[in-house]
Amino acid sequence: VGADSERHGGWLKIISAASDDHDAVLQMSEEWFLPNASKSFYFETRIESTRASTHGLFIGFTTRDAVLGDAVYTEDHMGFHCKEAASLLASMDVGSVVSSVDTGYDLAANTTVQLAMKYNATTDTAKWYVDGELTNTLTGASTYFSAAQLTFAVKVRNNAGTANTTAIDYVYIEADR
């Protein structure tokens, strides 16, 4: 994890090694919240990956005490993920309740994409956006909440023998108090 000196404006890059199943993780371990059906929350980010079709990616909220090596593939997360392919999935997986739906968007190598997920407490819906366009809506989203403390994380897993770089322009997180 480091600054991307080739980009203007302070992009951060996460680099996975040139070996299969190598993970690189960025997680906020000191800032967390408990999801609550009466409180809205939101995240937005802009990313770009060099090898979109041969890596795993998770970006969103996961449990504060998640085993980081398993963060993409285990329960207790809300956000976006790809599993060994370019297909971007909108995902909520908390406890034994799972929703993972294709956004209809495939990540492309060296292409910048804006991702956002919003939970609206008034309507009890979670919505996923790709490049500002609504891709998925989950009604009754509070049924996915558990007692787990959530924090923001980005994880990249290399599923090929070539290094992958995922660059992050910004991350914006907002939650009602």
mmCIF file with all atom_site columns, N, CA, C and O in Angstrom, residues 35-73:
data_model
loop_
_atom_site.group_PDB
_atom_site.id
_atom_site.type_symbol
_atom_site.label_atom_id
_atom_site.label_alt_id
_atom_site.label_comp_id
_atom_site.label_asym_id
_atom_site.label_entity_id
_atom_site.label_seq_id
_atom_site.pdbx_PDB_ins_code
_atom_site.Cartn_x
_atom_site.Cartn_y
_atom_site.Cartn_z
_atom_site.occupancy
_atom_site.B_iso_or_equiv
_atom_site.pdbx_formal_charge
_atom_site.auth_seq_id
_atom_site.auth_comp_id
_atom_site.auth_asym_id
_atom_site.auth_atom_id
_atom_site.pdbx_PDB_model_num
ATOM 1   N N  . PRO A 1 35 ? -24.378 -1.028  12.502  1.00 0.00 ? 35 PRO A N  1
ATOM 2   C CA . PRO A 1 35 ? -25.501 -0.691  11.624  1.00 0.00 ? 35 PRO A CA 1
ATOM 3   C C  . PRO A 1 35 ? -26.790 -0.724  12.430  1.00 0.00 ? 35 PRO A C  1
ATOM 4   O O  . PRO A 1 35 ? -26.967 -1.561  13.304  1.00 0.00 ? 35 PRO A O  1
ATOM 5   N N  . ASN A 1 36 ? -27.652 0.223   12.149  1.00 0.00 ? 36 ASN A N  1
ATOM 6   C CA . ASN A 1 36 ? -28.892 0.374   12.900  1.00 0.00 ? 36 ASN A CA 1
ATOM 7   C C  . ASN A 1 36 ? -29.990 0.713   11.904  1.00 0.00 ? 36 ASN A C  1
ATOM 8   O O  . ASN A 1 36 ? -29.810 1.600   11.060  1.00 0.00 ? 36 ASN A O  1
ATOM 9   N N  . ALA A 1 37 ? -31.131 0.066   12.012  1.00 0.00 ? 37 ALA A N  1
ATOM 10  C CA . ALA A 1 37 ? -32.222 0.281   11.054  1.00 0.00 ? 37 ALA A CA 1
ATOM 11  C C  . ALA A 1 37 ? -32.752 1.699   11.070  1.00 0.00 ? 37 ALA A C  1
ATOM 12  O O  . ALA A 1 37 ? -33.405 2.130   10.131  1.00 0.00 ? 37 ALA A O  1
ATOM 13  N N  . SER A 1 38 ? -32.456 2.478   12.118  1.00 0.00 ? 38 SER A N  1
ATOM 14  C CA . SER A 1 38 ? -32.951 3.854   12.178  1.00 0.00 ? 38 SER A CA 1
ATOM 15  C C  . SER A 1 38 ? -31.908 4.877   11.734  1.00 0.00 ? 38 SER A C  1
ATOM 16  O O  . SER A 1 38 ? -32.159 6.075   11.761  1.00 0.00 ? 38 SER A O  1
ATOM 17  N N  . LYS A 1 39 ? -30.739 4.416   11.310  1.00 0.00 ? 39 LYS A N  1
ATOM 18  C CA . LYS A 1 39 ? -29.654 5.313   10.897  1.00 0.00 ? 39 LYS A CA 1
ATOM 19  C C  . LYS A 1 39 ? -29.216 5.004   9.469   1.00 0.00 ? 39 LYS A C  1
ATOM 20  O O  . LYS A 1 39 ? -28.965 3.854   9.119   1.00 0.00 ? 39 LYS A O  1
ATOM 21  N N  . SER A 1 40 ? -29.096 6.025   8.646   1.00 0.00 ? 40 SER A N  1
ATOM 22  C CA . SER A 1 40 ? -28.630 5.858   7.269   1.00 0.00 ? 40 SER A CA 1
ATOM 23  C C  . SER A 1 40 ? -27.107 5.893   7.227   1.00 0.00 ? 40 SER A C  1
ATOM 24  O O  . SER A 1 40 ? -26.469 6.524   8.069   1.00 0.00 ? 40 SER A O  1
ATOM 25  N N  . PHE A 1 41 ? -26.515 5.204   6.242   1.00 0.00 ? 41 PHE A N  1
ATOM 26  C CA . PHE A 1 41 ? -25.074 5.279   6.038   1.00 0.00 ? 41 PHE A CA 1
ATOM 27  C C  . PHE A 1 41 ? -24.770 5.123   4.556   1.00 0.00 ? 41 PHE A C  1
ATOM 28  O O  . PHE A 1 41 ? -25.607 4.681   3.775   1.00 0.00 ? 41 PHE A O  1
ATOM 29  N N  . TYR A 1 42 ? -23.538 5.495   4.181   1.00 0.00 ? 42 TYR A N  1
ATOM 30  C CA . TYR A 1 42 ? -23.203 5.646   2.770   1.00 0.00 ? 42 TYR A CA 1
ATOM 31  C C  . TYR A 1 42 ? -21.701 5.550   2.596   1.00 0.00 ? 42 TYR A C  1
ATOM 32  O O  . TYR A 1 42 ? -20.943 5.974   3.458   1.00 0.00 ? 42 TYR A O  1
ATOM 33  N N  . PHE A 1 43 ? -21.264 4.988   1.491   1.00 0.00 ? 43 PHE A N  1
ATOM 34  C CA . PHE A 1 43 ? -19.865 5.135   1.097   1.00 0.00 ? 43 PHE A CA 1
ATOM 35  C C  . PHE A 1 43 ? -19.795 5.333   -0.406  1.00 0.00 ? 43 PHE A C  1
ATOM 36  O O  . PHE A 1 43 ? -20.664 4.894   -1.157  1.00 0.00 ? 43 PHE A O  1
ATOM 37  N N  . GLU A 1 44 ? -18.739 6.016   -0.819  1.00 0.00 ? 44 GLU A N  1
ATOM 38  C CA . GLU A 1 44 ? -18.479 6.252   -2.230  1.00 0.00 ? 44 GLU A CA 1
ATOM 39  C C  . GLU A 1 44 ? -16.976 6.227   -2.433  1.00 0.00 ? 44 GLU A C  1
ATOM 40  O O  . GLU A 1 44 ? -16.211 6.696   -1.582  1.00 0.00 ? 44 GLU A O  1
ATOM 41  N N  . THR A 1 45 ? -16.536 5.674   -3.549  1.00 0.00 ? 45 THR A N  1
ATOM 42  C CA . THR A 1 45 ? -15.123 5.635   -3.862  1.00 0.00 ? 45 THR A CA 1
ATOM 43  C C  . THR A 1 45 ? -14.935 5.603   -5.379  1.00 0.00 ? 45 THR A C  1
ATOM 44  O O  . THR A 1 45 ? -15.876 5.329   -6.122  1.00 0.00 ? 45 THR A O  1
ATOM 45  N N  . ARG A 1 46 ? -13.723 5.889   -5.805  1.00 0.00 ? 46 ARG A N  1
ATOM 46  C CA . ARG A 1 46 ? -13.381 5.754   -7.216  1.00 0.00 ? 46 ARG A CA 1
ATOM 47  C C  . ARG A 1 46 ? -12.090 4.945   -7.296  1.00 0.00 ? 46 ARG A C  1
ATOM 48  O O  . ARG A 1 46 ? -11.104 5.278   -6.638  1.00 0.00 ? 46 ARG A O  1
ATOM 49  N N  . ILE A 1 47 ? -12.123 3.866   -8.104  1.00 0.00 ? 47 ILE A N  1
ATOM 50  C CA . ILE A 1 47 ? -10.989 2.944   -8.177  1.00 0.00 ? 47 ILE A CA 1
ATOM 51  C C  . ILE A 1 47 ? -10.635 2.635   -9.622  1.00 0.00 ? 47 ILE A C  1
ATOM 52  O O  . ILE A 1 47 ? -11.418 2.882   -10.534 1.00 0.00 ? 47 ILE A O  1
ATOM 53  N N  . GLU A 1 48 ? -9.463  2.030   -9.768  1.00 0.00 ? 48 GLU A N  1
ATOM 54  C CA . GLU A 1 48 ? -9.016  1.511   -11.067 1.00 0.00 ? 48 GLU A CA 1
ATOM 55  C C  . GLU A 1 48 ? -8.065  0.352   -10.797 1.00 0.00 ? 48 GLU A C  1
ATOM 56  O O  . GLU A 1 48 ? -7.220  0.443   -9.908  1.00 0.00 ? 48 GLU A O  1
ATOM 57  N N  . SER A 1 49 ? -8.216  -0.752  -11.542 1.00 0.00 ? 49 SER A N  1
ATOM 58  C CA . SER A 1 49 ? -7.347  -1.921  -11.380 1.00 0.00 ? 49 SER A CA 1
ATOM 59  C C  . SER A 1 49 ? -6.636  -2.240  -12.692 1.00 0.00 ? 49 SER A C  1
ATOM 60  O O  . SER A 1 49 ? -7.195  -2.060  -13.761 1.00 0.00 ? 49 SER A O  1
ATOM 61  N N  . THR A 1 50 ? -5.420  -2.749  -12.559 1.00 0.00 ? 50 THR A N  1
ATOM 62  C CA . THR A 1 50 ? -4.653  -3.067  -13.768 1.00 0.00 ? 50 THR A CA 1
ATOM 63  C C  . THR A 1 50 ? -5.041  -4.411  -14.366 1.00 0.00 ? 50 THR A C  1
ATOM 64  O O  . THR A 1 50 ? -4.865  -4.627  -15.550 1.00 0.00 ? 50 THR A O  1
ATOM 65  N N  . ARG A 1 51 ? -5.578  -5.335  -13.555 1.00 0.00 ? 51 ARG A N  1
ATOM 66  C CA . ARG A 1 51 ? -5.909  -6.672  -14.047 1.00 0.00 ? 51 ARG A CA 1
ATOM 67  C C  . ARG A 1 51 ? -7.297  -7.059  -13.548 1.00 0.00 ? 51 ARG A C  1
ATOM 68  O O  . ARG A 1 51 ? -7.441  -7.927  -12.694 1.00 0.00 ? 51 ARG A O  1
ATOM 69  N N  . ALA A 1 52 ? -8.321  -6.491  -14.081 1.00 0.00 ? 52 ALA A N  1
ATOM 70  C CA . ALA A 1 52 ? -9.672  -6.654  -13.566 1.00 0.00 ? 52 ALA A CA 1
ATOM 71  C C  . ALA A 1 52 ? -10.229 -8.065  -13.699 1.00 0.00 ? 52 ALA A C  1
ATOM 72  O O  . ALA A 1 52 ? -11.053 -8.486  -12.907 1.00 0.00 ? 52 ALA A O  1
ATOM 73  N N  . SER A 1 53 ? -9.800  -8.815  -14.686 1.00 0.00 ? 53 SER A N  1
ATOM 74  C CA . SER A 1 53 ? -10.407 -10.123 -14.920 1.00 0.00 ? 53 SER A CA 1
ATOM 75  C C  . SER A 1 53 ? -9.734  -11.263 -14.158 1.00 0.00 ? 53 SER A C  1
ATOM 76  O O  . SER A 1 53 ? -10.233 -12.376 -14.157 1.00 0.00 ? 53 SER A O  1
ATOM 77  N N  . THR A 1 54 ? -8.629  -11.008 -13.498 1.00 0.00 ? 54 THR A N  1
ATOM 78  C CA . THR A 1 54 ? -7.920  -12.096 -12.809 1.00 0.00 ? 54 THR A CA 1
ATOM 79  C C  . THR A 1 54 ? -7.655  -11.782 -11.347 1.00 0.00 ? 54 THR A C  1
ATOM 80  O O  . THR A 1 54 ? -6.687  -12.245 -10.762 1.00 0.00 ? 54 THR A O  1
ATOM 81  N N  . HIS A 1 55 ? -8.520  -11.000 -10.735 1.00 0.00 ? 55 HIS A N  1
ATOM 82  C CA . HIS A 1 55 ? -8.316  -10.727 -9.320  1.00 0.00 ? 55 HIS A CA 1
ATOM 83  C C  . HIS A 1 55 ? -9.646  -10.729 -8.580  1.00 0.00 ? 55 HIS A C  1
ATOM 84  O O  . HIS A 1 55 ? -10.705 -10.569 -9.169  1.00 0.00 ? 55 HIS A O  1
ATOM 85  N N  . GLY A 1 56 ? -9.549  -10.941 -7.278  1.00 0.00 ? 56 GLY A N  1
ATOM 86  C CA . GLY A 1 56 ? -10.701 -10.784 -6.413  1.00 0.00 ? 56 GLY A CA 1
ATOM 87  C C  . GLY A 1 56 ? -10.641 -9.396  -5.804  1.00 0.00 ? 56 GLY A C  1
ATOM 88  O O  . GLY A 1 56 ? -9.567  -8.856  -5.560  1.00 0.00 ? 56 GLY A O  1
ATOM 89  N N  . LEU A 1 57 ? -11.789 -8.799  -5.581  1.00 0.00 ? 57 LEU A N  1
ATOM 90  C CA . LEU A 1 57 ? -11.845 -7.448  -5.027  1.00 0.00 ? 57 LEU A CA 1
ATOM 91  C C  . LEU A 1 57 ? -13.013 -7.360  -4.069  1.00 0.00 ? 57 LEU A C  1
ATOM 92  O O  . LEU A 1 57 ? -14.100 -7.869  -4.359  1.00 0.00 ? 57 LEU A O  1
ATOM 93  N N  . PHE A 1 58 ? -12.793 -6.750  -2.921  1.00 0.00 ? 58 PHE A N  1
ATOM 94  C CA . PHE A 1 58 ? -13.893 -6.365  -2.039  1.00 0.00 ? 58 PHE A CA 1
ATOM 95  C C  . PHE A 1 58 ? -13.667 -4.921  -1.669  1.00 0.00 ? 58 PHE A C  1
ATOM 96  O O  . PHE A 1 58 ? -12.548 -4.503  -1.348  1.00 0.00 ? 58 PHE A O  1
ATOM 97  N N  . ILE A 1 59 ? -14.754 -4.124  -1.710  1.00 0.00 ? 59 ILE A N  1
ATOM 98  C CA . ILE A 1 59 ? -14.672 -2.744  -1.261  1.00 0.00 ? 59 ILE A CA 1
ATOM 99  C C  . ILE A 1 59 ? -16.007 -2.400  -0.603  1.00 0.00 ? 59 ILE A C  1
ATOM 100 O O  . ILE A 1 59 ? -17.063 -2.593  -1.184  1.00 0.00 ? 59 ILE A O  1
ATOM 101 N N  . GLY A 1 60 ? -15.938 -1.999  0.655   1.00 0.00 ? 60 GLY A N  1
ATOM 102 C CA . GLY A 1 60 ? -17.154 -1.687  1.405   1.00 0.00 ? 60 GLY A CA 1
ATOM 103 C C  . GLY A 1 60 ? -16.954 -1.871  2.891   1.00 0.00 ? 60 GLY A C  1
ATOM 104 O O  . GLY A 1 60 ? -15.846 -1.743  3.409   1.00 0.00 ? 60 GLY A O  1
ATOM 105 N N  . PHE A 1 61 ? -18.040 -2.200  3.581   1.00 0.00 ? 61 PHE A N  1
ATOM 106 C CA . PHE A 1 61 ? -17.987 -2.389  5.026   1.00 0.00 ? 61 PHE A CA 1
ATOM 107 C C  . PHE A 1 61 ? -17.830 -3.865  5.362   1.00 0.00 ? 61 PHE A C  1
ATOM 108 O O  . PHE A 1 61 ? -18.476 -4.717  4.755   1.00 0.00 ? 61 PHE A O  1
ATOM 109 N N  . THR A 1 62 ? -16.970 -4.167  6.308   1.00 0.00 ? 62 THR A N  1
ATOM 110 C CA . THR A 1 62 ? -16.806 -5.528  6.818   1.00 0.00 ? 62 THR A CA 1
ATOM 111 C C  . THR A 1 62 ? -16.667 -5.454  8.327   1.00 0.00 ? 62 THR A C  1
ATOM 112 O O  . THR A 1 62 ? -16.548 -4.365  8.890   1.00 0.00 ? 62 THR A O  1
ATOM 113 N N  . THR A 1 63 ? -16.679 -6.600  9.000   1.00 0.00 ? 63 THR A N  1
ATOM 114 C CA . THR A 1 63 ? -16.608 -6.582  10.455  1.00 0.00 ? 63 THR A CA 1
ATOM 115 C C  . THR A 1 63 ? -15.263 -6.081  10.932  1.00 0.00 ? 63 THR A C  1
ATOM 116 O O  . THR A 1 63 ? -14.228 -6.314  10.302  1.00 0.00 ? 63 THR A O  1
ATOM 117 N N  . ARG A 1 64 ? -15.299 -5.390  12.032  1.00 0.00 ? 64 ARG A N  1
ATOM 118 C CA . ARG A 1 64 ? -14.097 -4.801  12.609  1.00 0.00 ? 64 ARG A CA 1
ATOM 119 C C  . ARG A 1 64 ? -13.042 -5.866  12.917  1.00 0.00 ? 64 ARG A C  1
ATOM 120 O O  . ARG A 1 64 ? -11.858 -5.628  12.809  1.00 0.00 ? 64 ARG A O  1
ATOM 121 N N  . ASP A 1 65 ? -13.481 -7.053  13.321  1.00 0.00 ? 65 ASP A N  1
ATOM 122 C CA . ASP A 1 65 ? -12.545 -8.105  13.699  1.00 0.00 ? 65 ASP A CA 1
ATOM 123 C C  . ASP A 1 65 ? -12.448 -9.210  12.649  1.00 0.00 ? 65 ASP A C  1
ATOM 124 O O  . ASP A 1 65 ? -12.120 -10.342 12.950  1.00 0.00 ? 65 ASP A O  1
ATOM 125 N N  . ALA A 1 66 ? -12.730 -8.863  11.385  1.00 0.00 ? 66 ALA A N  1
ATOM 126 C CA . ALA A 1 66 ? -12.674 -9.858  10.301  1.00 0.00 ? 66 ALA A CA 1
ATOM 127 C C  . ALA A 1 66 ? -11.271 -10.428 10.162  1.00 0.00 ? 66 ALA A C  1
ATOM 128 O O  . ALA A 1 66 ? -10.280 -9.737  10.367  1.00 0.00 ? 66 ALA A O  1
ATOM 129 N N  . VAL A 1 67 ? -11.219 -11.698 9.812   1.00 0.00 ? 67 VAL A N  1
ATOM 130 C CA . VAL A 1 67 ? -9.940  -12.295 9.447   1.00 0.00 ? 67 VAL A CA 1
ATOM 131 C C  . VAL A 1 67 ? -9.637  -11.749 8.053   1.00 0.00 ? 67 VAL A C  1
ATOM 132 O O  . VAL A 1 67 ? -10.302 -12.109 7.088   1.00 0.00 ? 67 VAL A O  1
ATOM 133 N N  . LEU A 1 68 ? -8.674  -10.876 7.953   1.00 0.00 ? 68 LEU A N  1
ATOM 134 C CA . LEU A 1 68 ? -8.486  -10.111 6.728   1.00 0.00 ? 68 LEU A CA 1
ATOM 135 C C  . LEU A 1 68 ? -8.239  -10.981 5.508   1.00 0.00 ? 68 LEU A C  1
ATOM 136 O O  . LEU A 1 68 ? -8.664  -10.651 4.417   1.00 0.00 ? 68 LEU A O  1
ATOM 137 N N  . GLY A 1 69 ? -7.582  -12.101 5.664   1.00 0.00 ? 69 GLY A N  1
ATOM 138 C CA . GLY A 1 69 ? -7.329  -12.968 4.524   1.00 0.00 ? 69 GLY A CA 1
ATOM 139 C C  . GLY A 1 69 ? -8.598  -13.558 3.937   1.00 0.00 ? 69 GLY A C  1
ATOM 140 O O  . GLY A 1 69 ? -8.619  -14.016 2.814   1.00 0.00 ? 69 GLY A O  1
ATOM 141 N N  . ASP A 1 70 ? -9.681  -13.562 4.707   1.00 0.00 ? 70 ASP A N  1
ATOM 142 C CA . ASP A 1 70 ? -10.938 -14.138 4.256   1.00 0.00 ? 70 ASP A CA 1
ATOM 143 C C  . ASP A 1 70 ? -12.020 -13.085 4.004   1.00 0.00 ? 70 ASP A C  1
ATOM 144 O O  . ASP A 1 70 ? -13.164 -13.422 3.759   1.00 0.00 ? 70 ASP A O  1
ATOM 145 N N  . ALA A 1 71 ? -11.680 -11.818 4.083   1.00 0.00 ? 71 ALA A N  1
ATOM 146 C CA . ALA A 1 71 ? -12.693 -10.749 4.050   1.00 0.00 ? 71 ALA A CA 1
ATOM 147 C C  . ALA A 1 71 ? -13.550 -10.756 2.796   1.00 0.00 ? 71 ALA A C  1
ATOM 148 O O  . ALA A 1 71 ? -14.710 -10.381 2.839   1.00 0.00 ? 71 ALA A O  1
ATOM 149 N N  . VAL A 1 72 ? -13.014 -11.170 1.662   1.00 0.00 ? 72 VAL A N  1
ATOM 150 C CA . VAL A 1 72 ? -13.799 -11.170 0.431   1.00 0.00 ? 72 VAL A CA 1
ATOM 151 C C  . VAL A 1 72 ? -14.804 -12.307 0.415   1.00 0.00 ? 72 VAL A C  1
ATOM 152 O O  . VAL A 1 72 ? -15.889 -12.200 -0.119  1.00 0.00 ? 72 VAL A O  1
ATOM 153 N N  . TYR A 1 73 ? -14.462 -13.396 1.036   1.00 0.00 ? 73 TYR A N  1
ATOM 154 C CA . TYR A 1 73 ? -15.209 -14.627 0.826   1.00 0.00 ? 73 TYR A CA 1
ATOM 155 C C  . TYR A 1 73 ? -16.014 -15.105 2.028   1.00 0.00 ? 73 TYR A C  1
ATOM 156 O O  . TYR A 1 73 ? -16.558 -16.184 2.003   1.00 0.00 ? 73 TYR A O  1
#
